[in-house]
């Protein structure tokens, strides 16, 4: 958790941190977490950030224990602006279904994990951003021409992830008659697609492009190219947290100084992902 940080340079920033700490401490379980951290005697000043661990190009923990992806780069930039060097970051896996709970319990300070802003989630958490606009799409085996339009998904075995907007959209409107399998992570869906247990994986095009570009999957899968929804990625924080304003300032700077473009190129370039331009802070596309 965030603890008092010597790297903060300006009084304003220090005041902002004090405010955010007050808010967090005023919360619930977070107070204990901070108390436990600072009382441990380690002297560590760390920030805990939730990301995905299994989404290449977006958020990935590699076998050698490093973290890569667009969300990782964005989160690292934001942490730096909050006064935390890369070595001060503790990465924590934030699976789709766990994100609100992780924030509410104070297990993480913020979440950057392909986390779409929507009304349902905003009842429980707050979002800074958005910092990326993605769209729901499908991934099928390269030799499968049976899904030409979204309606063709009905009666297909479709895989998505529990707690994701992708699964909810399928149930609500996209293909209510599809046989939806909900797994814990998209990587499990990919294995199912490869093994022909399922017919299509559906989630954000940003995530699917990253999987399709993996060496192990090259030539095996293709994207449908359907823009089935607008997914505005936000950075999740505890409800009422002062961090939201600070993170928005960091995100604006990240776009203005060219870092956003560089992160897009670095992480999505290899997958040939055609990204949308940088969104404006507060501009959630319905
Ligand atoms: N962006 C969508 C969501 O927040 C799908 C990706 C994910 O599950 O993280 O649910």
Short mmCIF file of N, CA, C and O in Angstrom, two decimals, residues 192-280:
data_model
loop_
_atom_site.label_atom_id
_atom_site.label_comp_id
_atom_site.label_asym_id
_atom_site.label_seq_id
_atom_site.Cartn_x
_atom_site.Cartn_y
_atom_site.Cartn_z
N UNK A 192 -8.88 -23.30 -24.90
CA UNK A 192 -10.11 -23.96 -25.35
C UNK A 192 -10.34 -23.78 -26.83
O UNK A 192 -10.78 -24.71 -27.53
N UNK A 193 -10.01 -22.61 -27.34
CA UNK A 193 -10.18 -22.33 -28.78
C UNK A 193 -9.22 -23.19 -29.59
O UNK A 193 -9.60 -23.79 -30.60
N UNK A 194 -8.00 -23.27 -29.11
CA UNK A 194 -6.98 -24.08 -29.80
C UNK A 194 -7.39 -25.54 -29.83
O UNK A 194 -7.23 -26.24 -30.83
N UNK A 195 -7.94 -26.02 -28.72
CA UNK A 195 -8.31 -27.43 -28.60
C UNK A 195 -9.69 -27.73 -29.16
O UNK A 195 -10.21 -28.84 -28.99
N UNK A 196 -10.31 -26.74 -29.75
CA UNK A 196 -11.63 -26.88 -30.39
C UNK A 196 -12.73 -27.24 -29.40
O UNK A 196 -13.74 -27.84 -29.77
N UNK A 197 -12.53 -26.88 -28.16
CA UNK A 197 -13.59 -27.07 -27.15
C UNK A 197 -14.58 -25.91 -27.27
O UNK A 197 -15.75 -26.05 -26.96
N UNK A 198 -14.10 -24.79 -27.72
CA UNK A 198 -14.98 -23.65 -27.96
C UNK A 198 -14.75 -23.12 -29.39
O UNK A 198 -13.73 -23.41 -30.00
N UNK A 199 -15.73 -22.33 -29.87
CA UNK A 199 -15.67 -21.85 -31.26
C UNK A 199 -15.09 -20.45 -31.39
O UNK A 199 -14.53 -20.11 -32.43
N UNK A 200 -15.27 -19.63 -30.38
CA UNK A 200 -14.79 -18.25 -30.47
C UNK A 200 -14.55 -17.68 -29.08
O UNK A 200 -15.23 -18.05 -28.12
N UNK A 201 -13.56 -16.81 -29.00
CA UNK A 201 -13.29 -16.07 -27.75
C UNK A 201 -13.75 -14.65 -28.00
O UNK A 201 -13.47 -14.08 -29.07
N UNK A 202 -14.44 -14.08 -27.04
CA UNK A 202 -14.81 -12.68 -27.23
C UNK A 202 -14.36 -11.82 -26.06
O UNK A 202 -14.56 -12.15 -24.91
N UNK A 203 -13.69 -10.75 -26.42
CA UNK A 203 -13.33 -9.68 -25.48
C UNK A 203 -12.81 -8.50 -26.30
O UNK A 203 -13.02 -8.43 -27.51
N UNK A 204 -12.06 -7.60 -25.64
CA UNK A 204 -11.58 -6.41 -26.33
C UNK A 204 -10.60 -6.77 -27.44
O UNK A 204 -9.75 -7.65 -27.28
N UNK A 205 -10.69 -6.02 -28.55
CA UNK A 205 -9.77 -6.26 -29.68
C UNK A 205 -8.30 -6.07 -29.27
O UNK A 205 -7.41 -6.76 -29.76
N UNK A 206 -8.07 -5.16 -28.32
CA UNK A 206 -6.70 -4.91 -27.83
C UNK A 206 -6.10 -6.17 -27.21
O UNK A 206 -4.91 -6.46 -27.38
N UNK A 207 -6.92 -6.92 -26.51
CA UNK A 207 -6.47 -8.15 -25.85
C UNK A 207 -6.33 -9.27 -26.87
O UNK A 207 -5.32 -9.99 -26.91
N UNK A 208 -7.33 -9.41 -27.74
CA UNK A 208 -7.33 -10.50 -28.72
C UNK A 208 -6.15 -10.36 -29.70
O UNK A 208 -5.52 -11.35 -30.07
N UNK A 209 -5.85 -9.13 -30.10
CA UNK A 209 -4.73 -8.90 -31.03
C UNK A 209 -3.43 -9.37 -30.40
O UNK A 209 -2.57 -9.98 -31.07
N UNK A 210 -3.28 -9.13 -29.11
CA UNK A 210 -2.07 -9.54 -28.39
C UNK A 210 -1.91 -11.05 -28.36
O UNK A 210 -0.80 -11.57 -28.55
N UNK A 211 -3.00 -11.75 -28.15
CA UNK A 211 -2.92 -13.22 -28.15
C UNK A 211 -2.58 -13.75 -29.55
O UNK A 211 -1.73 -14.61 -29.71
N UNK A 212 -3.31 -13.21 -30.55
CA UNK A 212 -3.14 -13.72 -31.92
C UNK A 212 -1.70 -13.55 -32.39
O UNK A 212 -1.22 -14.33 -33.21
N UNK A 213 -1.01 -12.52 -31.86
CA UNK A 213 0.36 -12.23 -32.31
C UNK A 213 1.42 -13.08 -31.60
O UNK A 213 2.61 -13.02 -31.96
N UNK A 214 1.02 -13.86 -30.61
CA UNK A 214 2.00 -14.69 -29.91
C UNK A 214 2.60 -15.73 -30.84
O UNK A 214 1.88 -16.33 -31.64
N UNK A 215 3.90 -15.96 -30.70
CA UNK A 215 4.58 -16.94 -31.55
C UNK A 215 3.86 -18.27 -31.57
O UNK A 215 3.65 -18.86 -32.63
N UNK A 216 3.45 -18.74 -30.40
CA UNK A 216 2.82 -20.06 -30.30
C UNK A 216 1.48 -20.13 -31.05
O UNK A 216 1.01 -21.21 -31.40
N UNK A 217 0.85 -18.96 -31.28
CA UNK A 217 -0.47 -18.96 -31.92
C UNK A 217 -0.42 -18.42 -33.35
O UNK A 217 -1.47 -18.33 -34.00
N UNK A 218 0.77 -18.04 -33.83
CA UNK A 218 0.87 -17.40 -35.17
C UNK A 218 0.18 -18.25 -36.24
O UNK A 218 0.43 -19.43 -36.36
N UNK A 219 -0.72 -17.59 -36.99
CA UNK A 219 -1.42 -18.26 -38.09
C UNK A 219 -2.58 -19.14 -37.66
O UNK A 219 -3.31 -19.67 -38.49
N UNK A 220 -2.78 -19.31 -36.37
CA UNK A 220 -3.82 -20.22 -35.89
C UNK A 220 -5.19 -19.55 -35.73
O UNK A 220 -6.21 -20.20 -35.86
N UNK A 221 -5.16 -18.25 -35.41
CA UNK A 221 -6.41 -17.55 -35.10
C UNK A 221 -6.55 -16.29 -35.95
O UNK A 221 -5.58 -15.76 -36.46
N UNK A 222 -7.79 -15.80 -36.05
CA UNK A 222 -8.01 -14.50 -36.69
C UNK A 222 -9.10 -13.73 -35.96
O UNK A 222 -10.01 -14.32 -35.37
N UNK A 223 -8.98 -12.41 -36.03
CA UNK A 223 -9.99 -11.54 -35.41
C UNK A 223 -11.16 -11.36 -36.36
O UNK A 223 -10.99 -11.34 -37.58
N UNK A 224 -12.37 -11.20 -35.79
CA UNK A 224 -13.56 -11.00 -36.61
C UNK A 224 -13.59 -9.62 -37.23
O UNK A 224 -14.15 -9.42 -38.31
N UNK A 225 -13.00 -8.63 -36.54
CA UNK A 225 -13.03 -7.25 -37.05
C UNK A 225 -14.35 -6.56 -36.76
O UNK A 225 -14.68 -5.55 -37.37
N UNK A 226 -15.14 -7.11 -35.80
CA UNK A 226 -16.41 -6.47 -35.41
C UNK A 226 -16.13 -5.49 -34.28
O UNK A 226 -15.47 -5.83 -33.32
N UNK A 227 -16.67 -4.31 -34.39
CA UNK A 227 -16.58 -3.39 -33.25
C UNK A 227 -17.90 -3.51 -32.48
O UNK A 227 -18.86 -2.79 -32.73
N UNK A 228 -17.94 -4.45 -31.55
CA UNK A 228 -19.19 -4.81 -30.91
C UNK A 228 -19.57 -3.89 -29.75
O UNK A 228 -20.72 -3.90 -29.30
N UNK A 229 -18.61 -3.14 -29.26
CA UNK A 229 -18.90 -2.23 -28.12
C UNK A 229 -17.78 -1.21 -28.02
O UNK A 229 -16.74 -1.36 -28.68
N UNK A 230 -17.99 -0.22 -27.18
CA UNK A 230 -16.91 0.71 -26.83
C UNK A 230 -16.44 0.37 -25.42
O UNK A 230 -17.25 0.33 -24.49
N UNK A 231 -15.16 0.10 -25.28
CA UNK A 231 -14.58 -0.23 -23.98
C UNK A 231 -13.59 0.88 -23.63
O UNK A 231 -12.52 0.99 -24.23
N UNK A 232 -14.00 1.72 -22.70
CA UNK A 232 -13.17 2.86 -22.27
C UNK A 232 -12.36 2.43 -21.06
O UNK A 232 -12.90 2.28 -19.96
N UNK A 233 -11.05 2.22 -21.25
CA UNK A 233 -10.23 1.76 -20.14
C UNK A 233 -9.97 2.90 -19.15
O UNK A 233 -9.46 3.96 -19.52
N UNK A 234 -10.32 2.63 -17.89
CA UNK A 234 -10.05 3.60 -16.84
C UNK A 234 -9.10 3.02 -15.81
O UNK A 234 -8.84 1.81 -15.80
N UNK A 235 -8.59 3.88 -14.95
CA UNK A 235 -7.78 3.41 -13.83
C UNK A 235 -8.69 3.42 -12.60
O UNK A 235 -9.20 4.48 -12.20
N UNK A 236 -8.91 2.25 -12.05
CA UNK A 236 -9.82 2.12 -10.92
C UNK A 236 -9.15 2.51 -9.62
O UNK A 236 -8.00 2.14 -9.37
N UNK A 237 -9.89 3.29 -8.82
CA UNK A 237 -9.42 3.65 -7.47
C UNK A 237 -10.60 3.46 -6.51
O UNK A 237 -11.75 3.30 -6.95
N UNK A 238 -10.31 3.51 -5.22
CA UNK A 238 -11.38 3.41 -4.24
C UNK A 238 -12.34 4.57 -4.40
O UNK A 238 -11.92 5.67 -4.74
N UNK A 239 -13.61 4.32 -4.12
CA UNK A 239 -14.59 5.39 -4.24
C UNK A 239 -14.23 6.56 -3.33
O UNK A 239 -13.90 6.36 -2.17
N UNK A 240 -14.26 7.75 -3.89
CA UNK A 240 -13.97 8.96 -3.11
C UNK A 240 -12.49 9.26 -2.96
O UNK A 240 -12.12 10.25 -2.34
N UNK A 241 -11.63 8.44 -3.55
CA UNK A 241 -10.18 8.63 -3.37
C UNK A 241 -9.69 9.87 -4.11
O UNK A 241 -10.05 10.13 -5.25
N UNK A 242 -8.83 10.61 -3.41
CA UNK A 242 -8.20 11.79 -4.03
C UNK A 242 -7.22 11.37 -5.12
O UNK A 242 -6.77 12.22 -5.90
N UNK A 243 -6.86 10.12 -5.14
CA UNK A 243 -5.93 9.65 -6.18
C UNK A 243 -6.48 9.87 -7.59
O UNK A 243 -5.73 10.05 -8.53
N UNK A 244 -7.81 9.85 -7.72
CA UNK A 244 -8.41 9.99 -9.06
C UNK A 244 -7.92 11.27 -9.75
O UNK A 244 -7.49 11.22 -10.91
N UNK A 245 -7.97 12.38 -9.06
CA UNK A 245 -7.55 13.66 -9.66
C UNK A 245 -6.07 13.64 -9.98
O UNK A 245 -5.64 14.11 -11.05
N UNK A 246 -5.28 13.09 -9.10
CA UNK A 246 -3.82 13.03 -9.34
C UNK A 246 -3.50 12.14 -10.54
O UNK A 246 -2.62 12.45 -11.33
N UNK A 247 -4.23 11.03 -10.63
CA UNK A 247 -3.99 10.11 -11.75
C UNK A 247 -4.43 10.75 -13.06
O UNK A 247 -3.75 10.62 -14.08
N UNK A 248 -5.54 11.49 -13.03
CA UNK A 248 -5.97 12.19 -14.25
C UNK A 248 -4.90 13.18 -14.73
O UNK A 248 -4.63 13.28 -15.92
N UNK A 249 -4.31 13.89 -13.79
CA UNK A 249 -3.24 14.83 -14.15
C UNK A 249 -2.07 14.08 -14.78
O UNK A 249 -1.51 14.51 -15.80
N UNK A 250 -1.73 12.94 -14.20
CA UNK A 250 -0.62 12.13 -14.75
C UNK A 250 -0.95 11.63 -16.14
O UNK A 250 -0.11 11.65 -17.05
N UNK A 251 -2.18 11.19 -16.35
CA UNK A 251 -2.59 10.66 -17.66
C UNK A 251 -2.54 11.76 -18.73
O UNK A 251 -2.13 11.52 -19.87
N UNK A 252 -2.96 12.96 -18.35
CA UNK A 252 -2.92 14.08 -19.30
C UNK A 252 -1.48 14.38 -19.71
O UNK A 252 -1.19 14.59 -20.88
N UNK A 253 -0.59 14.35 -18.73
CA UNK A 253 0.82 14.61 -19.01
C UNK A 253 1.39 13.51 -19.90
O UNK A 253 2.17 13.77 -20.83
N UNK A 254 0.99 12.28 -19.62
CA UNK A 254 1.48 11.13 -20.38
C UNK A 254 1.13 11.25 -21.88
O UNK A 254 1.94 10.91 -22.74
N UNK A 255 -0.05 11.74 -22.16
CA UNK A 255 -0.45 11.94 -23.56
C UNK A 255 0.33 13.12 -24.14
O UNK A 255 0.89 13.03 -25.24
N UNK A 256 0.39 14.23 -23.39
CA UNK A 256 1.00 15.47 -23.89
C UNK A 256 2.49 15.30 -24.19
O UNK A 256 3.00 15.88 -25.15
N UNK A 257 3.19 14.49 -23.40
CA UNK A 257 4.65 14.39 -23.61
C UNK A 257 5.05 13.26 -24.57
O UNK A 257 6.24 12.96 -24.74
N UNK A 258 4.05 12.62 -25.18
CA UNK A 258 4.35 11.61 -26.20
C UNK A 258 4.53 10.20 -25.65
O UNK A 258 4.71 9.24 -26.42
N UNK A 259 4.45 10.05 -24.34
CA UNK A 259 4.65 8.71 -23.77
C UNK A 259 3.53 7.75 -24.17
O UNK A 259 3.76 6.58 -24.45
N UNK A 260 2.30 8.27 -24.19
CA UNK A 260 1.15 7.42 -24.56
C UNK A 260 1.38 6.78 -25.94
O UNK A 260 1.23 5.58 -26.12
N UNK A 261 1.77 7.63 -26.88
CA UNK A 261 2.01 7.16 -28.25
C UNK A 261 3.14 6.11 -28.28
O UNK A 261 3.04 5.09 -28.96
N UNK A 262 4.17 6.38 -27.52
CA UNK A 262 5.30 5.45 -27.47
C UNK A 262 4.87 4.10 -26.87
O UNK A 262 5.28 3.03 -27.37
N UNK A 263 4.05 4.13 -25.85
CA UNK A 263 3.60 2.88 -25.21
C UNK A 263 2.69 2.09 -26.17
O UNK A 263 2.74 0.86 -26.21
N UNK A 264 1.85 2.82 -26.91
CA UNK A 264 0.97 2.16 -27.88
C UNK A 264 1.83 1.45 -28.93
O UNK A 264 1.62 0.27 -29.25
N UNK A 265 2.81 2.19 -29.44
CA UNK A 265 3.67 1.64 -30.49
C UNK A 265 4.43 0.40 -30.00
O UNK A 265 4.48 -0.62 -30.66
N UNK A 266 4.97 0.53 -28.80
CA UNK A 266 5.78 -0.55 -28.23
C UNK A 266 4.95 -1.81 -27.96
O UNK A 266 5.38 -2.92 -28.25
N UNK A 267 3.75 -1.62 -27.42
CA UNK A 267 2.98 -2.78 -26.96
C UNK A 267 1.98 -3.32 -27.97
O UNK A 267 1.71 -4.51 -28.01
N UNK A 268 1.40 -2.43 -28.79
CA UNK A 268 0.39 -2.87 -29.74
C UNK A 268 0.95 -2.98 -31.16
O UNK A 268 0.36 -3.65 -32.01
N UNK A 269 2.08 -2.31 -31.41
CA UNK A 269 2.69 -2.36 -32.74
C UNK A 269 2.94 -3.79 -33.21
O UNK A 269 2.53 -4.17 -34.32
N UNK A 270 3.60 -4.61 -32.38
CA UNK A 270 3.91 -5.98 -32.82
C UNK A 270 2.67 -6.80 -33.17
O UNK A 270 2.74 -7.75 -33.95
N UNK A 271 1.52 -6.45 -32.60
CA UNK A 271 0.29 -7.20 -32.87
C UNK A 271 -0.51 -6.59 -34.02
O UNK A 271 -1.59 -7.07 -34.35
N UNK A 272 0.03 -5.52 -34.63
CA UNK A 272 -0.68 -4.80 -35.69
C UNK A 272 -2.05 -4.32 -35.24
O UNK A 272 -3.00 -4.28 -36.02
N UNK A 273 -2.16 -3.97 -33.99
CA UNK A 273 -3.45 -3.51 -33.46
C UNK A 273 -3.69 -2.06 -33.87
O UNK A 273 -2.86 -1.19 -33.62
N UNK A 274 -4.84 -1.86 -34.54
CA UNK A 274 -5.17 -0.50 -34.97
C UNK A 274 -5.92 0.21 -33.86
O UNK A 274 -7.13 0.09 -33.73
N UNK A 275 -5.16 0.95 -33.07
CA UNK A 275 -5.77 1.61 -31.91
C UNK A 275 -6.48 2.90 -32.30
O UNK A 275 -6.19 3.50 -33.32
N UNK A 276 -7.42 3.28 -31.43
CA UNK A 276 -8.07 4.59 -31.56
C UNK A 276 -7.11 5.66 -31.01
O UNK A 276 -6.20 5.34 -30.25
N UNK A 277 -7.32 6.94 -31.38
CA UNK A 277 -6.48 8.00 -30.80
C UNK A 277 -6.65 8.08 -29.28
O UNK A 277 -7.63 7.55 -28.74
N UNK A 278 -5.74 8.76 -28.63
CA UNK A 278 -5.81 8.90 -27.17
C UNK A 278 -7.13 9.57 -26.77
O UNK A 278 -7.46 10.63 -27.31
N UNK A 279 -7.87 8.98 -25.84
CA UNK A 279 -9.10 9.62 -25.41
C UNK A 279 -8.82 10.85 -24.55
O UNK A 279 -7.74 10.97 -23.98
N UNK A 280 -9.81 11.74 -24.48
CA UNK A 280 -9.69 12.89 -23.56
C UNK A 280 -10.15 12.45 -22.19
O UNK A 280 -11.13 11.70 -22.05
#
